Tab-separated table of N, CA and C in Angstrom:
chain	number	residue	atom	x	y	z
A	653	UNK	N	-3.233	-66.380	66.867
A	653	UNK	CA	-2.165	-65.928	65.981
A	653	UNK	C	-1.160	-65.117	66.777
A	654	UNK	N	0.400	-65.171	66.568
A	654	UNK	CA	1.057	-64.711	67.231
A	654	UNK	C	1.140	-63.157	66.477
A	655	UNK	N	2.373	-62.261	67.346
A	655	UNK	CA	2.094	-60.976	66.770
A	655	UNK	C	3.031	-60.944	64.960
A	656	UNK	N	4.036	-61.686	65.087
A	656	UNK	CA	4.286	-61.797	63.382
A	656	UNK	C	3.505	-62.343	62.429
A	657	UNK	N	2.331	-62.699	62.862
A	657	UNK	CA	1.181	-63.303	62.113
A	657	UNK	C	0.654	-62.223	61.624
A	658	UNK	N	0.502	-61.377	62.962
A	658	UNK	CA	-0.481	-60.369	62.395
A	658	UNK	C	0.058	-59.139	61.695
A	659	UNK	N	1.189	-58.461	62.064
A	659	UNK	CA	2.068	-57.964	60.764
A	659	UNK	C	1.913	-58.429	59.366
A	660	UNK	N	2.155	-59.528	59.410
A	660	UNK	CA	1.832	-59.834	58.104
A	660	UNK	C	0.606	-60.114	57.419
A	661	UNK	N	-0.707	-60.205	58.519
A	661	UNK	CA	-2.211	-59.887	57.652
A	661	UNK	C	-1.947	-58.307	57.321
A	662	UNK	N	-1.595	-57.566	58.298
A	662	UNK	CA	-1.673	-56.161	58.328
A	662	UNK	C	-0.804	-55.697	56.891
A	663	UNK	N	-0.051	-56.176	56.676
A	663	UNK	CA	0.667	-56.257	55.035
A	663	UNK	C	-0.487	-55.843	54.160
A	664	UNK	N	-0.670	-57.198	54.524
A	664	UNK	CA	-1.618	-57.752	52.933
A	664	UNK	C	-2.865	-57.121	52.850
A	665	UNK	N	-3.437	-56.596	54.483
A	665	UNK	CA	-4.900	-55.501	53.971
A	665	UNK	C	-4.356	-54.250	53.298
A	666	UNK	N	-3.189	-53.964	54.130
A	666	UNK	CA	-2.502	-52.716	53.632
A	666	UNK	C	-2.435	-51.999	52.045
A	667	UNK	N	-1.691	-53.688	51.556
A	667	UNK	CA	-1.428	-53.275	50.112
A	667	UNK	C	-2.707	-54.153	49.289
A	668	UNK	N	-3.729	-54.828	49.596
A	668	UNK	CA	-5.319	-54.129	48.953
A	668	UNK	C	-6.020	-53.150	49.371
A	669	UNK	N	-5.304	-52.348	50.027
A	669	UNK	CA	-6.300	-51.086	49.930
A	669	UNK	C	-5.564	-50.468	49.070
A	670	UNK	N	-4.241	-50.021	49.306
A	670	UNK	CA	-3.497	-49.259	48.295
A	670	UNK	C	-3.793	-49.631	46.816
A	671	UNK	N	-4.254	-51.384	46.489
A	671	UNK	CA	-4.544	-51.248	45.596
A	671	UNK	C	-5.495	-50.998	44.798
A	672	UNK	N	-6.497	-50.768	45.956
A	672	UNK	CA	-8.418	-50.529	45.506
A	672	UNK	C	-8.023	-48.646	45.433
A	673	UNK	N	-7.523	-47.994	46.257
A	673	UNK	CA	-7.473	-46.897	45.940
A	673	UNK	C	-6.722	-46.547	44.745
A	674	UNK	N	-5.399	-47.054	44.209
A	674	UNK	CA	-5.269	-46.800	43.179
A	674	UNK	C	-6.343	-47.303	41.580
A	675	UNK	N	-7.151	-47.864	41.395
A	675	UNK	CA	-7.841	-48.723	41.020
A	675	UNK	C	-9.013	-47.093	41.346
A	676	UNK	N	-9.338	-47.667	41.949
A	676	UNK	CA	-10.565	-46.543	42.465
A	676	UNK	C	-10.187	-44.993	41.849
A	677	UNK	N	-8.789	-44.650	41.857
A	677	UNK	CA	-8.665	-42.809	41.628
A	677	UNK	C	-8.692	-42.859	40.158
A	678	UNK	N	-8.636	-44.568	39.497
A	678	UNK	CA	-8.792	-44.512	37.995
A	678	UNK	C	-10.104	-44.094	37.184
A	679	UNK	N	-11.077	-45.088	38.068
A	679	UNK	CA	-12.328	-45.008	37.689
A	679	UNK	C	-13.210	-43.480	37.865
A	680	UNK	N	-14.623	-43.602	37.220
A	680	UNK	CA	-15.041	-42.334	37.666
A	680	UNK	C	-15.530	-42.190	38.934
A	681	UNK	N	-15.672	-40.983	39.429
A	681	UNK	CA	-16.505	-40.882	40.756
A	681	UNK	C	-17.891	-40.354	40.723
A	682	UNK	N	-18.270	-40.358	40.060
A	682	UNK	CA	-19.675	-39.318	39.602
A	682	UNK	C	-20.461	-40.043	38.490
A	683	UNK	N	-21.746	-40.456	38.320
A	683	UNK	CA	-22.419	-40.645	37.103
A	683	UNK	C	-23.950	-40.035	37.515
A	684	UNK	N	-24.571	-39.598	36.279
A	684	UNK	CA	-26.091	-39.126	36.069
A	684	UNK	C	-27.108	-40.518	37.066
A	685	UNK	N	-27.441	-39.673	38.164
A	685	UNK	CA	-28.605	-41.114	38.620
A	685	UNK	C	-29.270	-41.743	38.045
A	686	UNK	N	-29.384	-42.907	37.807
A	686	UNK	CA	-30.269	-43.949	37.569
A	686	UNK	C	-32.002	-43.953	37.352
A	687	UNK	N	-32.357	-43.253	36.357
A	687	UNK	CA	-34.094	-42.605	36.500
A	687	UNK	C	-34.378	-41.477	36.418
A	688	UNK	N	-32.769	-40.221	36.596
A	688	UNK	CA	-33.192	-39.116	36.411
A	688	UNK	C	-34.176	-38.906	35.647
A	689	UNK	N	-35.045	-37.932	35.561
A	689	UNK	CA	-36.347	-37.595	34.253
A	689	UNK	C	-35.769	-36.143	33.843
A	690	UNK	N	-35.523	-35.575	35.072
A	690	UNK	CA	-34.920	-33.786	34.886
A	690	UNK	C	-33.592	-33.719	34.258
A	691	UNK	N	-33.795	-32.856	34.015
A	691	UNK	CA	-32.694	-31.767	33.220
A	691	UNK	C	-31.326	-32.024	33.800
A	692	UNK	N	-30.303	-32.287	33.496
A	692	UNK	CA	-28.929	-32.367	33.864
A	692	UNK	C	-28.195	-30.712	33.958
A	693	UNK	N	-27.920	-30.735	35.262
A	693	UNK	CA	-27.126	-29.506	35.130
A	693	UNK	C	-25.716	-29.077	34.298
A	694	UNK	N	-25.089	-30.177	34.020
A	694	UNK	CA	-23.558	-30.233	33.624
A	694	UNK	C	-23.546	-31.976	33.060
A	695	UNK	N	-23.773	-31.217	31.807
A	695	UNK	CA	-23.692	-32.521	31.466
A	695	UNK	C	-22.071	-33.460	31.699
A	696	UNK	N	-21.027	-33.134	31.969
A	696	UNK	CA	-19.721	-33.253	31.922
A	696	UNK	C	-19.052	-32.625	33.054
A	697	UNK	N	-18.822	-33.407	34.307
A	697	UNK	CA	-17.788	-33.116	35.563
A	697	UNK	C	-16.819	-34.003	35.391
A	698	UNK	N	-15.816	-33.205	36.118
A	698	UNK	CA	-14.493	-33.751	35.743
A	698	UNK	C	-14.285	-35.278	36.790
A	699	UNK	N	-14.982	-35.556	37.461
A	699	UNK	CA	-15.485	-36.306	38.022
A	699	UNK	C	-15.969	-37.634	37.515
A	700	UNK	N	-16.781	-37.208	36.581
A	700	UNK	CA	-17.524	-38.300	35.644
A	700	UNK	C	-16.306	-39.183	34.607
A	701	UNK	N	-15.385	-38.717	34.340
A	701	UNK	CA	-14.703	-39.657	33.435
A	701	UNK	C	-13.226	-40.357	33.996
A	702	UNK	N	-13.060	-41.361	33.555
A	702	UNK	CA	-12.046	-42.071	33.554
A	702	UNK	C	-10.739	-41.564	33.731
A	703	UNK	N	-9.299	-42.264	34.290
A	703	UNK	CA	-8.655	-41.422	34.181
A	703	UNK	C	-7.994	-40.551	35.586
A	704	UNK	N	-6.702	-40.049	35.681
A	704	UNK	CA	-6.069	-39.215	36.915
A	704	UNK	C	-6.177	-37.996	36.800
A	705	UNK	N	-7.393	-37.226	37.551
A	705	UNK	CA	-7.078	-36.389	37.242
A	705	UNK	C	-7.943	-35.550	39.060
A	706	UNK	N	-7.987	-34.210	39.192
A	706	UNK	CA	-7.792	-33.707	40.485
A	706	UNK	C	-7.506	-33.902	41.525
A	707	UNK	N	-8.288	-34.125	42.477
A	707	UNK	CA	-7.786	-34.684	43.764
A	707	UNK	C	-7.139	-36.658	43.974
A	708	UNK	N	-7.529	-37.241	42.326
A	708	UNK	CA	-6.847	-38.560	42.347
A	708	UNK	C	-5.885	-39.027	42.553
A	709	UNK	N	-4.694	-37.673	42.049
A	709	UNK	CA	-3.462	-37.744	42.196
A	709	UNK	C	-2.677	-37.648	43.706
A	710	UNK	N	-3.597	-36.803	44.386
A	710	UNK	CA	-3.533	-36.716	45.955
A	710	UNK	C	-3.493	-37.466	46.823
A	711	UNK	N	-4.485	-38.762	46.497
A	711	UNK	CA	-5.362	-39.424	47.125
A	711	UNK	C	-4.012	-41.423	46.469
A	712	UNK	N	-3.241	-41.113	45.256
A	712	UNK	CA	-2.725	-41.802	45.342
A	712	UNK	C	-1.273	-41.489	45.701
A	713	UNK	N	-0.741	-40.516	45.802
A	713	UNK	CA	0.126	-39.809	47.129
A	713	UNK	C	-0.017	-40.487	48.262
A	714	UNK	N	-1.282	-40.004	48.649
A	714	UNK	CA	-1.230	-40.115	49.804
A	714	UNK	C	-1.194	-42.193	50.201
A	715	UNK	N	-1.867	-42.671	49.755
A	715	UNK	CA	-1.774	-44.459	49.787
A	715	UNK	C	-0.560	-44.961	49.538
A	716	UNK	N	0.092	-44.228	48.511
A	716	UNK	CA	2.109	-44.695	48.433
A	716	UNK	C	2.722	-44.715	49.872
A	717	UNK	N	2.309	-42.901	50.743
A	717	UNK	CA	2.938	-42.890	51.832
A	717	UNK	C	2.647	-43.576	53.004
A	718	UNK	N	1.314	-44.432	53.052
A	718	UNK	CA	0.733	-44.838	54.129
A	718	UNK	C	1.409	-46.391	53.638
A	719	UNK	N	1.826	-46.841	52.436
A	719	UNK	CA	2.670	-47.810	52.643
A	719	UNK	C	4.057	-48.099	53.393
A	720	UNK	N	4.140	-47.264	53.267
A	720	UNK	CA	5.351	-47.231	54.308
A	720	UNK	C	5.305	-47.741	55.359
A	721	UNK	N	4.030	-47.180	56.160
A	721	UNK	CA	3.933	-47.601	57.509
A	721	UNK	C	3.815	-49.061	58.154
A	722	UNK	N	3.943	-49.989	56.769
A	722	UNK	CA	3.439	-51.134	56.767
A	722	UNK	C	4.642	-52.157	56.254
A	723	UNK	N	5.733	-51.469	55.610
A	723	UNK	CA	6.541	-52.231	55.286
A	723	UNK	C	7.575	-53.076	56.599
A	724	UNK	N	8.492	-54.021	56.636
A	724	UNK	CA	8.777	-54.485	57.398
A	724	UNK	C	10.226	-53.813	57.434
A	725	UNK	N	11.109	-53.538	59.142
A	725	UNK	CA	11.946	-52.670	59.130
A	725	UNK	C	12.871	-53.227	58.191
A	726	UNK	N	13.587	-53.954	57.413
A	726	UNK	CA	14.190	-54.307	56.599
A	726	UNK	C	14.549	-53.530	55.389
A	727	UNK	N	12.970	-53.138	55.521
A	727	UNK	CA	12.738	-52.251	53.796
A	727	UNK	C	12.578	-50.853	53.886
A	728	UNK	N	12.700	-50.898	55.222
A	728	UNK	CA	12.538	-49.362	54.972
A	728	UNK	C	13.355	-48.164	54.640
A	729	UNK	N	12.776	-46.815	54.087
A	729	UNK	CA	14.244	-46.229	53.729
A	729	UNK	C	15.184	-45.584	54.720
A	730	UNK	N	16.419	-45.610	54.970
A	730	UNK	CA	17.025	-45.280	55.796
A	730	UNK	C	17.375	-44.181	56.129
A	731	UNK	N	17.206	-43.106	54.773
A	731	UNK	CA	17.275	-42.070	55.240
A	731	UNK	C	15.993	-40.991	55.988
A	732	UNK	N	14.900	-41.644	56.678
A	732	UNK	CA	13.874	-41.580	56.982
A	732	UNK	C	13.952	-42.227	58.441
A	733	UNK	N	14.732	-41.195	60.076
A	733	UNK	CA	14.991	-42.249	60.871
A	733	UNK	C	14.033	-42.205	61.505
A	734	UNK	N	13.068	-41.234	61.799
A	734	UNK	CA	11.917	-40.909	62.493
A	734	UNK	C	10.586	-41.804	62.145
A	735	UNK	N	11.010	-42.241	60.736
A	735	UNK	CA	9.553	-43.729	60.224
A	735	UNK	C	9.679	-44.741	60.497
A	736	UNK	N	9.543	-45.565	61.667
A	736	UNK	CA	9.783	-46.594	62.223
A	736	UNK	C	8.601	-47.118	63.522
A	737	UNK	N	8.177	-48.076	63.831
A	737	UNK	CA	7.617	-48.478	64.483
A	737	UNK	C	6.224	-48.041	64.248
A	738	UNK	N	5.352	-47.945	66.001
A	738	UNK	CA	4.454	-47.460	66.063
A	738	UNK	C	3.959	-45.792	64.897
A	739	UNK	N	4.939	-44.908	65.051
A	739	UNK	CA	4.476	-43.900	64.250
A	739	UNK	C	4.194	-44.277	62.556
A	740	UNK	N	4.702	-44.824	62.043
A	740	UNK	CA	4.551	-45.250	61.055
A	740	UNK	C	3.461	-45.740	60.497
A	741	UNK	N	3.290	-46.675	61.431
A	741	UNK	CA	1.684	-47.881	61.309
A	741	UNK	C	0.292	-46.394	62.032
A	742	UNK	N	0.883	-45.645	62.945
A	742	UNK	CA	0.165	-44.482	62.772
A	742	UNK	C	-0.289	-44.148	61.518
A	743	UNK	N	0.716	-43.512	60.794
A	743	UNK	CA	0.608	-42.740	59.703
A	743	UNK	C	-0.092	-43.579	58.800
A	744	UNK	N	0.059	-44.868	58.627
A	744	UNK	CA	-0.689	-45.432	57.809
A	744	UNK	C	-2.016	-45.520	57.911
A	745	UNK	N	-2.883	-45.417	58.953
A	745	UNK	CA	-4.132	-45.352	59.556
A	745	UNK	C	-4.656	-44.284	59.401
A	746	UNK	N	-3.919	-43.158	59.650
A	746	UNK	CA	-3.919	-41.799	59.358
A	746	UNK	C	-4.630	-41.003	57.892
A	747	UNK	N	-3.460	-42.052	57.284
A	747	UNK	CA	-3.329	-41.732	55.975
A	747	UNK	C	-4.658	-42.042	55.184
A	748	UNK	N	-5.331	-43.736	56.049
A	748	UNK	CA	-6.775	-44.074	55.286
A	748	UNK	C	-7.629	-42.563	55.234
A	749	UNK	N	-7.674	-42.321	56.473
A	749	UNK	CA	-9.175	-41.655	56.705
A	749	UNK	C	-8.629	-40.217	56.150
A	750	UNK	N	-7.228	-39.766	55.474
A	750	UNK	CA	-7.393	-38.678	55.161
A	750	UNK	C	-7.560	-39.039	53.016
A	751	UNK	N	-7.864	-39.882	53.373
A	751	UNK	CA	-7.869	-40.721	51.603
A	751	UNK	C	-9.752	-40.524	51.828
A	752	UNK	N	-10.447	-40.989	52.558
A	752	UNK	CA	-11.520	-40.448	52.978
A	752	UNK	C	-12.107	-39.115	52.799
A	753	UNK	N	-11.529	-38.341	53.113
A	753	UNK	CA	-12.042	-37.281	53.165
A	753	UNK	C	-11.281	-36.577	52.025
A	754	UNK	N	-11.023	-36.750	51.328
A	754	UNK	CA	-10.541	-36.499	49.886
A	754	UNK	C	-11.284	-36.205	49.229
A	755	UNK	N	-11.815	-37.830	49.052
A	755	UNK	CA	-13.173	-38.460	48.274
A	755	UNK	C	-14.540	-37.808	48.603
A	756	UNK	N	-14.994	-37.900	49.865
A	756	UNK	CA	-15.939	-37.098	49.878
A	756	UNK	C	-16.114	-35.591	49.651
A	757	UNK	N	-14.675	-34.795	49.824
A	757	UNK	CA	-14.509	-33.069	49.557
A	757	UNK	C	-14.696	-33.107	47.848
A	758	UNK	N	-14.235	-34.555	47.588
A	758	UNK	CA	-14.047	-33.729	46.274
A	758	UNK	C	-15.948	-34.225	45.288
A	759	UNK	N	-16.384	-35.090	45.963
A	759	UNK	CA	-17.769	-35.094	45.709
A	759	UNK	C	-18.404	-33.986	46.224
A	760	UNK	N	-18.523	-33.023	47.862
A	760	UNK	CA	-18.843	-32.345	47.713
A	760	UNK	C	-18.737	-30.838	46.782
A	761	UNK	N	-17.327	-30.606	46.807
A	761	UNK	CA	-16.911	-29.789	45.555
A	761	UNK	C	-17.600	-29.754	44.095
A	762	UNK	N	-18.318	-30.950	43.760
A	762	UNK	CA	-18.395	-30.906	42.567
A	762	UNK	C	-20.526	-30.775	42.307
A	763	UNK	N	-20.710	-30.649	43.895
A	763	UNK	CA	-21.995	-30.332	43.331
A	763	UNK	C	-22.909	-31.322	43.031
A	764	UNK	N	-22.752	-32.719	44.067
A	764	UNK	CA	-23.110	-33.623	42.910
A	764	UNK	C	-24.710	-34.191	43.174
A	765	UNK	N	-25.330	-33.339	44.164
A	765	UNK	CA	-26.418	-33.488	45.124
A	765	UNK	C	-27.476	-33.403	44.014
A	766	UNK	N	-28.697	-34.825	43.724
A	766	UNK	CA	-30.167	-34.195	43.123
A	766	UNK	C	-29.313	-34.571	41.583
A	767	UNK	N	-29.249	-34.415	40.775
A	767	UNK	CA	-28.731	-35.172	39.466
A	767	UNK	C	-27.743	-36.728	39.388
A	768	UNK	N	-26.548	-35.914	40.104
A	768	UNK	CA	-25.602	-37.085	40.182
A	768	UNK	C	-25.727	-38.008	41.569
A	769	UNK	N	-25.048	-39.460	41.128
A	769	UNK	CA	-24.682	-40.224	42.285
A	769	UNK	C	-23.401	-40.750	42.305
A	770	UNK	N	-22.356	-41.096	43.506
A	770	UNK	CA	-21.663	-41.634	43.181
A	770	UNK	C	-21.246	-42.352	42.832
A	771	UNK	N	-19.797	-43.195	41.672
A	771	UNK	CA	-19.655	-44.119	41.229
A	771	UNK	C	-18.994	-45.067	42.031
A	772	UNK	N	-18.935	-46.048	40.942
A	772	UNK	CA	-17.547	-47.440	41.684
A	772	UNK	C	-16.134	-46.775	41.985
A	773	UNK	N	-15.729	-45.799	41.178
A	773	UNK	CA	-15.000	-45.138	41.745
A	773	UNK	C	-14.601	-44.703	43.148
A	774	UNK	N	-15.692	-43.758	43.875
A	774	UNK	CA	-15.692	-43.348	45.032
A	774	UNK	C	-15.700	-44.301	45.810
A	775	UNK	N	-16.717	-45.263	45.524
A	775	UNK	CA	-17.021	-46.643	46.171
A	775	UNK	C	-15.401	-47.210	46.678
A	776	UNK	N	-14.839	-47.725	45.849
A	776	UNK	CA	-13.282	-48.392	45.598
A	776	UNK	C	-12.441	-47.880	45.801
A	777	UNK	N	-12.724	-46.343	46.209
A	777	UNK	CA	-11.800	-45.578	46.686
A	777	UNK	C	-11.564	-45.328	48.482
A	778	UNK	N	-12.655	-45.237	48.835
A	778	UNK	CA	-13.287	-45.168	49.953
A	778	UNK	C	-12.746	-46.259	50.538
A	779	UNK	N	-13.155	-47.599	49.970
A	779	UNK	CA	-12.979	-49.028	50.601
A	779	UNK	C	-11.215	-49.245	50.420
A	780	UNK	N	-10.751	-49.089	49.830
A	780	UNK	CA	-9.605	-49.525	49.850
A	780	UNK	C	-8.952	-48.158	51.108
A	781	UNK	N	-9.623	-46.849	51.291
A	781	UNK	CA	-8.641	-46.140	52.125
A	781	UNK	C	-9.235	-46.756	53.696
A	782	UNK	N	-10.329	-47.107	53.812
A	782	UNK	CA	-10.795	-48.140	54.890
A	782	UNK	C	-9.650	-49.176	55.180
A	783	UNK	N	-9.274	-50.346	54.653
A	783	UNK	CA	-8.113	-51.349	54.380
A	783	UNK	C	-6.831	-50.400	54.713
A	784	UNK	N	-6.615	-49.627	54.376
A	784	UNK	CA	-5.572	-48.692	54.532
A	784	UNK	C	-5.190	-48.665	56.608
A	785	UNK	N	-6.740	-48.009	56.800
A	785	UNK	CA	-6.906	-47.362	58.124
A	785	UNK	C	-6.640	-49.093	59.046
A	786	UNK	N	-7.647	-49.715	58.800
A	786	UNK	CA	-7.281	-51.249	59.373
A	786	UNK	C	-5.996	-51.376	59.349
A	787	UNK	N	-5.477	-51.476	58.343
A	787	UNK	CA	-4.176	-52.435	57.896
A	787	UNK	C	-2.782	-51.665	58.922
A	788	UNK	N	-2.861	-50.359	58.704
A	788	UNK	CA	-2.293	-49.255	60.260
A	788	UNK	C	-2.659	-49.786	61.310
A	789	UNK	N	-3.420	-50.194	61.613
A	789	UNK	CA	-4.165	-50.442	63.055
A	789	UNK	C	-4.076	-51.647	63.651
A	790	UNK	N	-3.811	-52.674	62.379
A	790	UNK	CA	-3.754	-53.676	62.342
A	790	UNK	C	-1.965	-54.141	63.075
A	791	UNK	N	-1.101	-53.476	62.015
A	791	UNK	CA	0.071	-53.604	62.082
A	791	UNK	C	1.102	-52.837	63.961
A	792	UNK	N	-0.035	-51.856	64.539
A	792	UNK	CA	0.239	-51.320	65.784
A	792	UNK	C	-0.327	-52.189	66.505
A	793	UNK	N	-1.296	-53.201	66.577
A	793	UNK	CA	-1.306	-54.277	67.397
A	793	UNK	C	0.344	-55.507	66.937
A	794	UNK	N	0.376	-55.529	65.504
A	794	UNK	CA	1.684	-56.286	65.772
A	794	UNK	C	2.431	-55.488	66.734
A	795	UNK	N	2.805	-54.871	66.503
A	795	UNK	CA	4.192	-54.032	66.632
A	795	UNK	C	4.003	-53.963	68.710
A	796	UNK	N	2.928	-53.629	69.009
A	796	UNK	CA	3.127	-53.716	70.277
A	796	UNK	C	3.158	-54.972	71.314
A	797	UNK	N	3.199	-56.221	70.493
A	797	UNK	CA	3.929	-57.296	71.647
A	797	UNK	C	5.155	-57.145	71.080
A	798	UNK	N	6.232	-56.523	70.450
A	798	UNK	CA	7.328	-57.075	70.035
A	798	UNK	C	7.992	-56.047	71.330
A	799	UNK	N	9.273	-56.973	71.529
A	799	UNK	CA	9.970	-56.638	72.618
A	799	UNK	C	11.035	-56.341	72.309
């Protein structure tokens, strides 16, 4: 595959991750394990339900801006002269693994060790900021045969 080939896979992982993470900050991140027998500490974390709400909103922030890094120079905004090229497809890579650690701060935050496990949420959140980190990484191998 030549390198405009691969720009354009790097697209398309790009914007399914953006779209598993948005997708993912919908769902819950938290449910009661599977067999618990004991006592629930909380029955209700903000975690557990459906819906945008704490660090989700962050976490889909942050996947809007890591699109950028992926768009083709055509589209990009102009008043933004410093987002271009390699830094960009940086930032987009960047941007996965700090979509990462979102997800896991905000599972650790919530305590969720010994009652709870995580959901499809975290799951879909996680994976799509993965696709994210590729799809950056992906798009700086385009970008560096272009002459």
């Amino acid at each position: 595959m030549n390198r405009q080939t691969w720009g354009v896979v790097a697209r398309l992982v790009a914007f399914a991750g953006a779209a598993a993470v948005a997708v993912g900050a919908w769902l819950p991140w938290l449910m009661v394990r599977p067999g618990h027998q004991g006592p629930v500490p909380a029955i209700h974390l903000a975690a557990m339900e459906t819906g945008i709400a704490g660090l989700d909103w962050l976490a889909l922030a942050v996947a809007a801006v890591a699109l950028l890094g992926v768009l083709p120079v055509e589209l990009m905004p102009a008043s933004v002269p410093l987002l271009g090229g390699v830094r960009a497809a940086a930032m987009t890579a960047i941007a996965g693994g700090v979509i990462v650690v979102l997800a896991v701060y905000s599972l650790v935050s919530t305590g969720f060790l010994g009652a709870f496990v995580p959901s499809s949420g975290f799951y879909l959140t996680t994976l799509g900021a993965v696709h994210l980190s590729v799809g950056g990484a992906l798009r700086i191998y385009a970008i560096g045969g272009e002459t």
